[in-house]
Short mmCIF file of N, CA and C in Angstrom, two decimals:
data_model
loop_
_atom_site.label_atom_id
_atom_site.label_comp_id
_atom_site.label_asym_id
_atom_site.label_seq_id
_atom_site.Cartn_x
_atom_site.Cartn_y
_atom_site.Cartn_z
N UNK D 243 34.22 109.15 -3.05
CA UNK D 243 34.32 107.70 -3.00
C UNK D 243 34.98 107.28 -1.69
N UNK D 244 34.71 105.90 -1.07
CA UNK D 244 35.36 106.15 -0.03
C UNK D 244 36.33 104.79 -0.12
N UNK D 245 36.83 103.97 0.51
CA UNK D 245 37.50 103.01 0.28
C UNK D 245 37.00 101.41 -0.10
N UNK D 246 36.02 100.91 0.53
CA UNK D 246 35.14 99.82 -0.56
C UNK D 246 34.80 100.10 -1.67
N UNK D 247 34.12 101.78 -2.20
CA UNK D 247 34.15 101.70 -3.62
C UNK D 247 35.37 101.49 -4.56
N UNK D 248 36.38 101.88 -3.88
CA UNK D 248 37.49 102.28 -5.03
C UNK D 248 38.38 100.75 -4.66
N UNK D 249 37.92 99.89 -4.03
CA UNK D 249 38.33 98.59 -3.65
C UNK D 249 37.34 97.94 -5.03
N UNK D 250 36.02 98.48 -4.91
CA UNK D 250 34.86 97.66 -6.06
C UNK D 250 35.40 97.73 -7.79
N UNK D 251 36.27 99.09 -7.38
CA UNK D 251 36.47 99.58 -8.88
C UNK D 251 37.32 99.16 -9.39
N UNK D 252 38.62 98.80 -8.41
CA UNK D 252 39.80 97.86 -8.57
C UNK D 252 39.28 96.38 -9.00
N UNK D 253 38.76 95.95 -8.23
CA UNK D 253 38.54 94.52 -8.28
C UNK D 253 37.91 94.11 -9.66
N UNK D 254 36.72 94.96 -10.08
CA UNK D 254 35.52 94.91 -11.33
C UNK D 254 36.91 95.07 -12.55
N UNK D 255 37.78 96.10 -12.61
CA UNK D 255 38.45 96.59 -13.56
C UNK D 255 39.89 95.26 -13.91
N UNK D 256 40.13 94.60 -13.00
CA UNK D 256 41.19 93.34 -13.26
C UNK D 256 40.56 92.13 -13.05
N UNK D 257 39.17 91.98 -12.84
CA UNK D 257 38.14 91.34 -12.97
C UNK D 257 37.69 91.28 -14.71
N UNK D 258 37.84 92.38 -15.27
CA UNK D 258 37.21 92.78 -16.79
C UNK D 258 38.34 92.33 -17.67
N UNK D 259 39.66 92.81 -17.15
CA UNK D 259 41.22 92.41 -17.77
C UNK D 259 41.02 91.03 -18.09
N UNK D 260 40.74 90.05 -16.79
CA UNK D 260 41.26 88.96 -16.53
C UNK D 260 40.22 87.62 -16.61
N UNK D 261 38.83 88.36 -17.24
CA UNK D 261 37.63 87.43 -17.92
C UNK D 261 37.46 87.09 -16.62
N UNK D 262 37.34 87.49 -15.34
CA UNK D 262 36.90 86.53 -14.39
C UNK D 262 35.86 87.66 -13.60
N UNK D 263 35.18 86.39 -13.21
CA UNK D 263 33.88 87.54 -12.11
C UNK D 263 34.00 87.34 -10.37
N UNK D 264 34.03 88.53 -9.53
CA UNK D 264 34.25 88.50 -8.17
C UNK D 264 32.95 88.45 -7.36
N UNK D 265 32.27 88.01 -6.91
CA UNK D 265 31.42 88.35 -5.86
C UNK D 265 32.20 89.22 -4.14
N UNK D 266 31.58 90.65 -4.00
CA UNK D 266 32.11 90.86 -2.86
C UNK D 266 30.80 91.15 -1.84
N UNK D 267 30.87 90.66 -0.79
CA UNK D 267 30.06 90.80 0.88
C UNK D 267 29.94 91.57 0.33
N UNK D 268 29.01 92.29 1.24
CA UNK D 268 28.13 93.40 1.26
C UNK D 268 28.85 93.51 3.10
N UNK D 269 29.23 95.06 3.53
CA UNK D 269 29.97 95.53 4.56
C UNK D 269 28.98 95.70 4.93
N UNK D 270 28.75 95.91 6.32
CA UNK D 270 28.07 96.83 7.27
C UNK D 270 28.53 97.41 8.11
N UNK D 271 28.85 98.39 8.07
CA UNK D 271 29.51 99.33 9.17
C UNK D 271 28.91 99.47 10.38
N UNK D 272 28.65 99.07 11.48
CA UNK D 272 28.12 99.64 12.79
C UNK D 272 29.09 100.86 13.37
N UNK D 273 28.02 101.28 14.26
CA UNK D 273 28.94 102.79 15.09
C UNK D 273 27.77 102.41 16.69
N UNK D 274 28.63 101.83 17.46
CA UNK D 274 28.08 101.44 18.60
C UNK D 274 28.53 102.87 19.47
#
């Protein structure tokens, strides 16, 4: 997992606690 997922998993999981829904961006990583 790398750190946005386990950011997704946090958010979804006190998101589920807390009856509320998050929309998150979608990242794009570039490597110039």
């Amino acid at each position: 997992m790398n750190v946005g997922q386990l950011f997704e998993c946090s958010l979804g999981l006190v998101g589920s606690l807390l009856n509320r829904h998050y929309q998150v961006e979608l990242f794009d990583e570039r490597c110039e």
